[in-house]
PDB file of C-alpha atoms and ligand atoms in Angstrom:
ATOM      1  CA  MET V  13       8.087  -3.367 -12.886  1.00  0.00           C
ATOM      2  CA  ILE V  14       5.488  -0.549 -12.912  1.00  0.00           C
ATOM      3  CA  LYS V  15       5.521   2.254 -15.460  1.00  0.00           C
ATOM      4  CA  VAL V  16       2.972   5.037 -15.118  1.00  0.00           C
ATOM      5  CA  THR V  17       2.680   7.608 -17.910  1.00  0.00           C
ATOM      6  CA  GLY V  18       0.483  10.699 -17.916  1.00  0.00           C
ATOM      7  CA  LEU V  19      -1.911   9.159 -15.405  1.00  0.00           C
ATOM      8  CA  GLN V  20      -5.085  11.180 -14.945  1.00  0.00           C
ATOM      9  CA  LYS V  21      -8.171  10.664 -12.835  1.00  0.00           C
ATOM     10  CA  SER V  22     -11.182  12.951 -12.643  1.00  0.00           C
ATOM     11  CA  PHE V  23     -14.347  12.614 -10.600  1.00  0.00           C
ATOM     12  CA  GLY V  24     -16.773  14.691 -12.662  1.00  0.00           C
ATOM     13  CA  SER V  25     -15.201  18.126 -12.942  1.00  0.00           C
ATOM     14  CA  ASN V  26     -12.770  17.427 -10.075  1.00  0.00           C
ATOM     15  CA  HIS V  27      -9.407  16.717 -11.723  1.00  0.00           C
ATOM     16  CA  VAL V  28      -7.700  14.777  -8.963  1.00  0.00           C
ATOM     17  CA  LEU V  29      -4.708  13.342 -10.823  1.00  0.00           C
ATOM     18  CA  THR V  30      -3.426  15.727 -13.464  1.00  0.00           C
ATOM     19  CA  GLY V  31      -0.611  13.755 -15.067  1.00  0.00           C
ATOM     20  CA  ILE V  32       1.592  11.384 -13.088  1.00  0.00           C
ATOM     21  CA  ASP V  33       4.719   9.843 -14.569  1.00  0.00           C
ATOM     22  CA  ILE V  34       6.729   7.367 -12.565  1.00  0.00           C
ATOM     23  CA  GLU V  35       8.632   4.134 -12.971  1.00  0.00           C
ATOM     24  CA  ILE V  36       9.002   1.781 -10.055  1.00  0.00           C
ATOM     25  CA  ALA V  37      11.668  -0.897 -10.171  1.00  0.00           C
ATOM     26  CA  LYS V  38      11.438  -4.359  -8.655  1.00  0.00           C
ATOM     27  CA  GLY V  39      12.487  -4.245  -5.013  1.00  0.00           C
ATOM     28  CA  GLU V  40      12.147  -0.489  -4.771  1.00  0.00           C
ATOM     29  CA  VAL V  41      10.446   1.163  -1.784  1.00  0.00           C
ATOM     30  CA  VAL V  42       8.744   4.377  -2.877  1.00  0.00           C
ATOM     31  CA  VAL V  43       7.319   6.598  -0.155  1.00  0.00           C
ATOM     32  CA  VAL V  44       4.595   9.067  -1.140  1.00  0.00           C
ATOM     33  CA  ILE V  45       3.926  12.162   0.955  1.00  0.00           C
ATOM     34  CA  GLY V  46       1.827  15.263   0.402  1.00  0.00           C
ATOM     35  CA  PRO V  47      -1.019  17.321   1.820  1.00  0.00           C
ATOM     36  CA  SER V  48      -4.486  15.928   2.390  1.00  0.00           C
ATOM     37  CA  GLY V  49      -6.480  15.904  -0.845  1.00  0.00           C
ATOM     38  CA  SER V  50      -3.409  15.925  -3.095  1.00  0.00           C
ATOM     39  CA  GLY V  51      -4.454  12.628  -4.695  1.00  0.00           C
ATOM     40  CA  LYS V  52      -2.194  10.135  -2.893  1.00  0.00           C
ATOM     41  CA  SER V  53      -4.941   7.580  -2.217  1.00  0.00           C
ATOM     42  CA  THR V  54      -6.405   8.014  -5.681  1.00  0.00           C
ATOM     43  CA  PHE V  55      -2.975   7.340  -7.167  1.00  0.00           C
ATOM     44  CA  LEU V  56      -2.593   4.079  -5.196  1.00  0.00           C
ATOM     45  CA  ARG V  57      -6.145   3.040  -6.033  1.00  0.00           C
ATOM     46  CA  CYS V  58      -5.513   3.640  -9.732  1.00  0.00           C
ATOM     47  CA  LEU V  59      -2.424   1.414  -9.605  1.00  0.00           C
ATOM     48  CA  ASN V  60      -4.533  -1.654  -8.831  1.00  0.00           C
ATOM     49  CA  LEU V  61      -7.597  -0.375 -10.696  1.00  0.00           C
ATOM     50  CA  LEU V  62      -9.762   0.147  -7.622  1.00  0.00           C
ATOM     51  CA  GLU V  63     -10.316   3.409  -9.508  1.00  0.00           C
ATOM     52  CA  VAL V  64     -10.368   3.448 -13.289  1.00  0.00           C
ATOM     53  CA  PRO V  65      -8.020   6.130 -14.632  1.00  0.00           C
ATOM     54  CA  THR V  66      -9.480   8.680 -17.029  1.00  0.00           C
ATOM     55  CA  GLY V  67      -6.227   9.178 -18.924  1.00  0.00           C
ATOM     56  CA  GLY V  68      -2.675   7.967 -19.364  1.00  0.00           C
ATOM     57  CA  ASP V  69      -1.426   4.432 -18.963  1.00  0.00           C
ATOM     58  CA  ILE V  70      -0.113   1.985 -16.386  1.00  0.00           C
ATOM     59  CA  GLU V  71       2.159  -0.855 -17.404  1.00  0.00           C
ATOM     60  CA  PHE V  72       2.888  -3.756 -15.132  1.00  0.00           C
ATOM     61  CA  ASP V  73       5.761  -5.994 -16.240  1.00  0.00           C
ATOM     62  CA  GLY V  74       5.529  -4.436 -19.682  1.00  0.00           C
ATOM     63  CA  VAL V  75       1.806  -5.045 -20.137  1.00  0.00           C
ATOM     64  CA  SER V  76      -0.670  -2.149 -20.271  1.00  0.00           C
ATOM     65  CA  LEU V  77      -3.461  -2.460 -17.742  1.00  0.00           C
ATOM     66  CA  LEU V  78      -5.681  -0.018 -19.573  1.00  0.00           C
ATOM     67  CA  ARG V  79      -5.418  -1.247 -23.133  1.00  0.00           C
ATOM     68  CA  GLY V  80      -6.761  -4.638 -24.045  1.00  0.00           C
ATOM     69  CA  LYS V  81      -8.690  -6.950 -21.771  1.00  0.00           C
ATOM     70  CA  HIS V  82      -7.556  -7.910 -18.322  1.00  0.00           C
ATOM     71  CA  ASP V  83      -8.712 -10.071 -15.525  1.00  0.00           C
ATOM     72  CA  ILE V  84      -8.900  -7.469 -12.780  1.00  0.00           C
ATOM     73  CA  ASN V  85      -8.849 -10.117 -10.063  1.00  0.00           C
ATOM     74  CA  GLN V  86      -5.653 -11.570 -11.428  1.00  0.00           C
ATOM     75  CA  LEU V  87      -4.085  -8.118 -11.468  1.00  0.00           C
ATOM     76  CA  ARG V  88      -5.142  -7.405  -7.899  1.00  0.00           C
ATOM     77  CA  GLN V  89      -3.668 -10.727  -6.803  1.00  0.00           C
ATOM     78  CA  ARG V  90      -0.284  -9.397  -7.835  1.00  0.00           C
ATOM     79  CA  MET V  91      -0.745  -6.155  -5.887  1.00  0.00           C
ATOM     80  CA  GLY V  92      -1.506  -6.425  -2.206  1.00  0.00           C
ATOM     81  CA  MET V  93      -3.135  -3.410  -0.601  1.00  0.00           C
ATOM     82  CA  VAL V  94      -3.224  -2.330   3.034  1.00  0.00           C
ATOM     83  CA  PHE V  95      -5.612   0.421   4.098  1.00  0.00           C
ATOM     84  CA  GLN V  96      -5.703   2.859   6.984  1.00  0.00           C
ATOM     85  CA  GLN V  97      -8.849   1.207   8.376  1.00  0.00           C
ATOM     86  CA  PHE V  98      -7.605  -2.441   8.257  1.00  0.00           C
ATOM     87  CA  ASN V  99     -10.786  -3.688   6.474  1.00  0.00           C
ATOM     88  CA  LEU V 100     -10.628  -7.128   8.093  1.00  0.00           C
ATOM     89  CA  PHE V 101     -13.790  -9.242   7.831  1.00  0.00           C
ATOM     90  CA  PRO V 102     -15.268  -8.861  11.337  1.00  0.00           C
ATOM     91  CA  HIS V 103     -17.242 -12.121  11.336  1.00  0.00           C
ATOM     92  CA  MET V 104     -14.212 -14.260  10.465  1.00  0.00           C
ATOM     93  CA  THR V 105     -11.306 -15.423  12.575  1.00  0.00           C
ATOM     94  CA  VAL V 106      -7.804 -14.195  11.832  1.00  0.00           C
ATOM     95  CA  GLN V 107      -7.031 -17.513  10.152  1.00  0.00           C
ATOM     96  CA  GLU V 108     -10.185 -17.305   8.003  1.00  0.00           C
ATOM     97  CA  ASN V 109      -9.364 -13.717   7.057  1.00  0.00           C
ATOM     98  CA  ILE V 110      -5.953 -14.801   5.815  1.00  0.00           C
ATOM     99  CA  THR V 111      -6.990 -18.004   4.053  1.00  0.00           C
ATOM    100  CA  LEU V 112     -10.139 -16.796   2.267  1.00  0.00           C
ATOM    101  CA  ALA V 113      -8.609 -15.166  -0.808  1.00  0.00           C
ATOM    102  CA  PRO V 114      -5.960 -17.821  -1.564  1.00  0.00           C
ATOM    103  CA  GLN V 115      -8.673 -20.508  -1.491  1.00  0.00           C
ATOM    104  CA  LYS V 116     -11.247 -18.530  -3.481  1.00  0.00           C
ATOM    105  CA  LEU V 117      -9.049 -16.802  -6.029  1.00  0.00           C
ATOM    106  CA  LYS V 118      -6.043 -19.085  -6.354  1.00  0.00           C
ATOM    107  CA  ASN V 119      -7.598 -22.489  -5.727  1.00  0.00           C
ATOM    108  CA  VAL V 120      -5.195 -23.168  -2.881  1.00  0.00           C
ATOM    109  CA  SER V 121      -6.396 -26.128  -0.780  1.00  0.00           C
ATOM    110  CA  LYS V 122      -7.527 -25.445   2.787  1.00  0.00           C
ATOM    111  CA  PRO V 123      -4.633 -27.336   4.427  1.00  0.00           C
ATOM    112  CA  GLU V 124      -2.128 -25.477   2.256  1.00  0.00           C
ATOM    113  CA  ALA V 125      -3.802 -22.093   2.918  1.00  0.00           C
ATOM    114  CA  ASP V 126      -3.805 -22.848   6.659  1.00  0.00           C
ATOM    115  CA  LYS V 127      -0.111 -23.674   6.512  1.00  0.00           C
ATOM    116  CA  ILE V 128       0.692 -20.408   4.732  1.00  0.00           C
ATOM    117  CA  ALA V 129      -1.410 -18.493   7.278  1.00  0.00           C
ATOM    118  CA  GLN V 130       0.427 -20.092  10.176  1.00  0.00           C
ATOM    119  CA  GLN V 131       3.810 -19.263   8.670  1.00  0.00           C
ATOM    120  CA  LEU V 132       2.749 -15.645   8.145  1.00  0.00           C
ATOM    121  CA  LEU V 133       1.337 -15.369  11.654  1.00  0.00           C
ATOM    122  CA  ARG V 134       4.601 -16.657  13.118  1.00  0.00           C
ATOM    123  CA  ARG V 135       6.509 -14.149  11.027  1.00  0.00           C
ATOM    124  CA  ILE V 136       4.512 -11.203  12.395  1.00  0.00           C
ATOM    125  CA  GLY V 137       4.549 -12.580  15.942  1.00  0.00           C
ATOM    126  CA  LEU V 138       0.829 -13.361  16.150  1.00  0.00           C
ATOM    127  CA  ALA V 139       0.737 -17.162  15.909  1.00  0.00           C
ATOM    128  CA  ASP V 140      -1.401 -17.287  19.061  1.00  0.00           C
ATOM    129  CA  LYS V 141      -4.155 -15.159  17.470  1.00  0.00           C
ATOM    130  CA  ALA V 142      -5.171 -17.527  14.646  1.00  0.00           C
ATOM    131  CA  TYR V 143      -8.577 -18.249  16.161  1.00  0.00           C
ATOM    132  CA  SER V 144      -9.268 -14.761  17.510  1.00  0.00           C
ATOM    133  CA  TYR V 145     -11.743 -12.396  15.890  1.00  0.00           C
ATOM    134  CA  PRO V 146     -10.678  -8.904  14.761  1.00  0.00           C
ATOM    135  CA  SER V 147     -12.704  -7.299  17.581  1.00  0.00           C
ATOM    136  CA  GLN V 148     -10.452  -9.087  20.083  1.00  0.00           C
ATOM    137  CA  LEU V 149      -7.279  -7.509  18.658  1.00  0.00           C
ATOM    138  CA  SER V 150      -5.561  -4.170  19.169  1.00  0.00           C
ATOM    139  CA  GLY V 151      -5.251  -1.782  16.234  1.00  0.00           C
ATOM    140  CA  GLY V 152      -1.596  -2.666  15.735  1.00  0.00           C
ATOM    141  CA  GLN V 153      -2.415  -6.376  15.726  1.00  0.00           C
ATOM    142  CA  LYS V 154      -5.270  -5.838  13.251  1.00  0.00           C
ATOM    143  CA  GLN V 155      -3.003  -3.983  10.884  1.00  0.00           C
ATOM    144  CA  ARG V 156      -0.296  -6.671  11.091  1.00  0.00           C
ATOM    145  CA  ILE V 157      -3.001  -9.246  10.252  1.00  0.00           C
ATOM    146  CA  ALA V 158      -4.125  -7.094   7.314  1.00  0.00           C
ATOM    147  CA  ILE V 159      -0.544  -7.143   6.039  1.00  0.00           C
ATOM    148  CA  ALA V 160      -0.360 -10.922   6.487  1.00  0.00           C
ATOM    149  CA  ARG V 161      -3.660 -11.309   4.642  1.00  0.00           C
ATOM    150  CA  ALA V 162      -2.279  -9.374   1.679  1.00  0.00           C
ATOM    151  CA  LEU V 163       0.977 -11.371   1.743  1.00  0.00           C
ATOM    152  CA  ALA V 164      -0.934 -14.684   1.686  1.00  0.00           C
ATOM    153  CA  MET V 165      -1.608 -14.023  -2.002  1.00  0.00           C
ATOM    154  CA  SER V 166       2.150 -13.798  -2.710  1.00  0.00           C
ATOM    155  CA  PRO V 167       1.849 -10.385  -4.352  1.00  0.00           C
ATOM    156  CA  ALA V 168       4.637  -8.881  -6.452  1.00  0.00           C
ATOM    157  CA  VAL V 169       3.931  -5.399  -5.094  1.00  0.00           C
ATOM    158  CA  MET V 170       2.519  -4.128  -1.818  1.00  0.00           C
ATOM    159  CA  LEU V 171       0.595  -0.833  -1.710  1.00  0.00           C
ATOM    160  CA  PHE V 172       0.154   0.812   1.696  1.00  0.00           C
ATOM    161  CA  ASP V 173      -2.251   3.736   2.191  1.00  0.00           C
ATOM    162  CA  GLU V 174      -1.433   5.437   5.498  1.00  0.00           C
ATOM    163  CA  PRO V 175      -1.239   2.091   7.311  1.00  0.00           C
ATOM    164  CA  THR V 176      -0.429   3.626  10.695  1.00  0.00           C
ATOM    165  CA  SER V 177      -2.629   6.735  10.614  1.00  0.00           C
ATOM    166  CA  ALA V 178      -5.513   5.129  12.519  1.00  0.00           C
ATOM    167  CA  LEU V 179      -3.288   3.648  15.243  1.00  0.00           C
ATOM    168  CA  ASP V 180      -2.562   4.800  18.758  1.00  0.00           C
ATOM    169  CA  PRO V 181       1.026   6.060  18.863  1.00  0.00           C
ATOM    170  CA  GLU V 182       2.345   3.112  20.870  1.00  0.00           C
ATOM    171  CA  MET V 183       1.230   0.694  18.127  1.00  0.00           C
ATOM    172  CA  VAL V 184       2.780   2.465  15.173  1.00  0.00           C
ATOM    173  CA  GLY V 185       6.201   0.892  15.712  1.00  0.00           C
ATOM    174  CA  GLU V 186       5.090  -2.730  15.541  1.00  0.00           C
ATOM    175  CA  VAL V 187       3.433  -2.140  12.153  1.00  0.00           C
ATOM    176  CA  LEU V 188       6.374  -0.176  10.751  1.00  0.00           C
ATOM    177  CA  ASP V 189       8.687  -2.993  11.910  1.00  0.00           C
ATOM    178  CA  VAL V 190       6.752  -5.529   9.814  1.00  0.00           C
ATOM    179  CA  MET V 191       6.956  -3.165   6.833  1.00  0.00           C
ATOM    180  CA  LYS V 192      10.684  -2.624   7.354  1.00  0.00           C
ATOM    181  CA  GLU V 193      11.249  -6.382   7.343  1.00  0.00           C
ATOM    182  CA  LEU V 194       9.291  -6.717   4.120  1.00  0.00           C
ATOM    183  CA  ALA V 195      11.387  -3.994   2.528  1.00  0.00           C
ATOM    184  CA  ALA V 196      14.577  -5.691   3.690  1.00  0.00           C
ATOM    185  CA  GLU V 197      13.388  -8.930   2.085  1.00  0.00           C
ATOM    186  CA  GLY V 198      13.183  -7.105  -1.247  1.00  0.00           C
ATOM    187  CA  MET V 199       9.443  -6.526  -1.567  1.00  0.00           C
ATOM    188  CA  THR V 200       8.470  -3.808  -4.043  1.00  0.00           C
ATOM    189  CA  MET V 201       6.449  -1.299  -2.033  1.00  0.00           C
ATOM    190  CA  VAL V 202       4.584   1.960  -2.560  1.00  0.00           C
ATOM    191  CA  VAL V 203       3.837   3.534   0.809  1.00  0.00           C
ATOM    192  CA  VAL V 204       1.712   6.611   1.476  1.00  0.00           C
ATOM    193  CA  THR V 205       2.608   7.729   4.977  1.00  0.00           C
ATOM    194  CA  HIS V 206       3.136  10.626   7.343  1.00  0.00           C
ATOM    195  CA  GLU V 207       5.872   8.692   9.161  1.00  0.00           C
ATOM    196  CA  MET V 208       8.877  10.724   8.124  1.00  0.00           C
ATOM    197  CA  GLY V 209      11.271   8.530  10.128  1.00  0.00           C
ATOM    198  CA  PHE V 210      10.152   5.502   8.126  1.00  0.00           C
ATOM    199  CA  ALA V 211      10.397   7.489   4.880  1.00  0.00           C
ATOM    200  CA  ARG V 212      13.969   8.452   5.650  1.00  0.00           C
ATOM    201  CA  GLU V 213      15.091   5.065   6.905  1.00  0.00           C
ATOM    202  CA  VAL V 214      13.316   2.691   4.525  1.00  0.00           C
ATOM    203  CA  GLY V 215      12.366   4.758   1.486  1.00  0.00           C
ATOM    204  CA  LYS V 216      14.671   4.463  -1.511  1.00  0.00           C
ATOM    205  CA  ARG V 217      12.772   7.268  -3.164  1.00  0.00           C
ATOM    206  CA  LEU V 218      10.516   9.963  -1.778  1.00  0.00           C
ATOM    207  CA  ILE V 219       7.717  11.434  -3.862  1.00  0.00           C
ATOM    208  CA  PHE V 220       6.036  14.680  -2.888  1.00  0.00           C
ATOM    209  CA  MET V 221       2.555  15.079  -4.407  1.00  0.00           C
ATOM    210  CA  ASP V 222       0.516  18.236  -4.547  1.00  0.00           C
ATOM    211  CA  GLY V 223      -2.523  19.089  -6.663  1.00  0.00           C
ATOM    212  CA  GLY V 224      -2.593  15.679  -8.332  1.00  0.00           C
ATOM    213  CA  LYS V 225       0.983  15.849  -9.566  1.00  0.00           C
ATOM    214  CA  ILE V 226       4.420  14.749  -8.476  1.00  0.00           C
ATOM    215  CA  VAL V 227       6.006  18.052  -7.552  1.00  0.00           C
ATOM    216  CA  GLU V 228       9.353  16.751  -6.376  1.00  0.00           C
ATOM    217  CA  GLN V 229      11.053  13.399  -5.963  1.00  0.00           C
ATOM    218  CA  GLY V 230      14.413  12.030  -4.978  1.00  0.00           C
ATOM    219  CA  ASN V 231      16.458  10.547  -2.185  1.00  0.00           C
ATOM    220  CA  PRO V 232      14.490  11.008   1.073  1.00  0.00           C
ATOM    221  CA  ALA V 233      17.410  12.424   3.076  1.00  0.00           C
ATOM    222  CA  ASP V 234      18.186  14.932   0.306  1.00  0.00           C
ATOM    223  CA  ILE V 235      14.600  16.133   0.089  1.00  0.00           C
ATOM    224  CA  PHE V 236      14.253  16.450   3.857  1.00  0.00           C
ATOM    225  CA  SER V 237      17.445  18.446   4.204  1.00  0.00           C
ATOM    226  CA  ASN V 238      17.213  20.423   0.996  1.00  0.00           C
ATOM    227  CA  PRO V 239      13.724  20.565  -0.563  1.00  0.00           C
ATOM    228  CA  GLN V 240      13.716  22.401  -3.891  1.00  0.00           C
ATOM    229  CA  HIS V 241      10.095  23.254  -4.585  1.00  0.00           C
ATOM    230  CA  PRO V 242       8.317  25.925  -2.508  1.00  0.00           C
ATOM    231  CA  ARG V 243       5.343  23.595  -1.904  1.00  0.00           C
ATOM    232  CA  THR V 244       7.662  20.867  -0.618  1.00  0.00           C
ATOM    233  CA  LYS V 245       9.394  23.345   1.677  1.00  0.00           C
ATOM    234  CA  GLU V 246       6.066  24.562   3.013  1.00  0.00           C
ATOM    235  CA  PHE V 247       4.781  21.024   3.609  1.00  0.00           C
ATOM    236  CA  LEU V 248       7.949  19.766   5.271  1.00  0.00           C
ATOM    237  CA  ALA V 249       8.116  22.829   7.509  1.00  0.00           C
ATOM    238  CA  LYS V 250       4.752  21.741   8.912  1.00  0.00           C
ATOM    239  CA  VAL V 251       5.439  18.027   9.379  1.00  0.00           C
ATOM    240  CA  LEU V 252       9.131  17.769  10.285  1.00  0.00           C
TER     241      LEU V 252
HETATM  242  P1  ADP K  25      -5.218  12.162  -0.393  1.00  0.00           P
HETATM  243  O1  ADP K  25      -5.152  10.689  -0.232  1.00  0.00           O
HETATM  244  O2  ADP K  25      -3.936  12.768  -0.868  1.00  0.00           O
HETATM  245  O3  ADP K  25      -5.721  12.855   0.838  1.00  0.00           O
HETATM  246  P2  ADP K  25      -7.397  11.582  -2.200  1.00  0.00           P
HETATM  247  O4  ADP K  25      -6.816  10.838  -3.338  1.00  0.00           O
HETATM  248  O5  ADP K  25      -8.117  10.790  -1.173  1.00  0.00           O
HETATM  249  O6  ADP K  25      -6.276  12.499  -1.550  1.00  0.00           O
HETATM  250  O7  ADP K  25      -8.436  12.657  -2.717  1.00  0.00           O
HETATM  251  C1  ADP K  25      -8.119  13.641  -3.658  1.00  0.00           C
HETATM  252  C2  ADP K  25      -9.375  14.294  -4.151  1.00  0.00           C
HETATM  253  O8  ADP K  25     -10.184  13.349  -4.840  1.00  0.00           O
HETATM  254  C3  ADP K  25     -10.268  14.874  -3.062  1.00  0.00           C
HETATM  255  O9  ADP K  25     -10.724  16.120  -3.528  1.00  0.00           O
HETATM  256  C4  ADP K  25     -11.410  13.898  -2.964  1.00  0.00           C
HETATM  257  O10 ADP K  25     -12.577  14.536  -2.571  1.00  0.00           O
HETATM  258  C5  ADP K  25     -11.513  13.359  -4.370  1.00  0.00           C
HETATM  259  N1  ADP K  25     -12.021  11.972  -4.410  1.00  0.00           N
HETATM  260  C6  ADP K  25     -11.347  10.874  -3.994  1.00  0.00           C
HETATM  261  N2  ADP K  25     -12.076   9.763  -4.187  1.00  0.00           N
HETATM  262  C7  ADP K  25     -13.242  10.161  -4.746  1.00  0.00           C
HETATM  263  C8  ADP K  25     -14.434   9.473  -5.186  1.00  0.00           C
HETATM  264  N3  ADP K  25     -14.552   8.148  -5.113  1.00  0.00           N
HETATM  265  N4  ADP K  25     -15.437  10.233  -5.714  1.00  0.00           N
HETATM  266  C9  ADP K  25     -15.317  11.578  -5.812  1.00  0.00           C
HETATM  267  N5  ADP K  25     -14.235  12.279  -5.415  1.00  0.00           N
HETATM  268  C10 ADP K  25     -13.205  11.590  -4.885  1.00  0.00           C
HETATM  269 MG1   MG K  26      -5.501   9.441   1.366  1.00  0.00          MG
END
């Protein structure tokens, strides 16, 4: 579904991504780990062109995103993204947060968008929060709403950038549970996380990034028990 070849991204003289090659199949859950500053967020942001790569190529369903002309909004509609800091619109209710993009970008009618929102809210156990504002929600609830908001666009791929890193420990589980369900339903997911339990349980493939490259990848359990690269060993010794 996604084919990345020789992906590079520099900010001025800072070469952040120095050549990433990866193919991600439909329904695959890829977990990305690595030290701070290794380029994990930049990699995710390049995938949906929140950052414009400075080299290499990204193909999505066989079509290059970097050659030829593309409607960036249409591309982003097919890739949902969830951030560490939720990024909900503070002046809108939960329901308005979820229904805005489908109405604006996909011409979905308000009644239809409301129906989708209500289904999603039931699915994540927050049907009673439709008319609440983000400030009235806990961090875990906000992040579940952010996931629902992304899902309202029916994306083909979901990108998660440390979705539980800003949460109090007792709220991490409820967000991971929603992500686990999504994975079980066959959603294609790329997840940057420090949750090694989630990586082991849900990840079909684990990617270790360092210095803007994929240093090691494979089955999560194999890498945890028997990392090959010295940098992977060093990193895992600190986090496991
Ligand atoms: P990670 O998510 O693995 O912690 P990032 O992708 O956020 O790493 O950052 C990798 C490097 O890219 C860092 O050195 C960071 O300062 C730099 N960087 C990221 N985004 C930008 C930006 N918009 N402008 C300049 N430098 C950036
Ligand atoms: Mg990051």
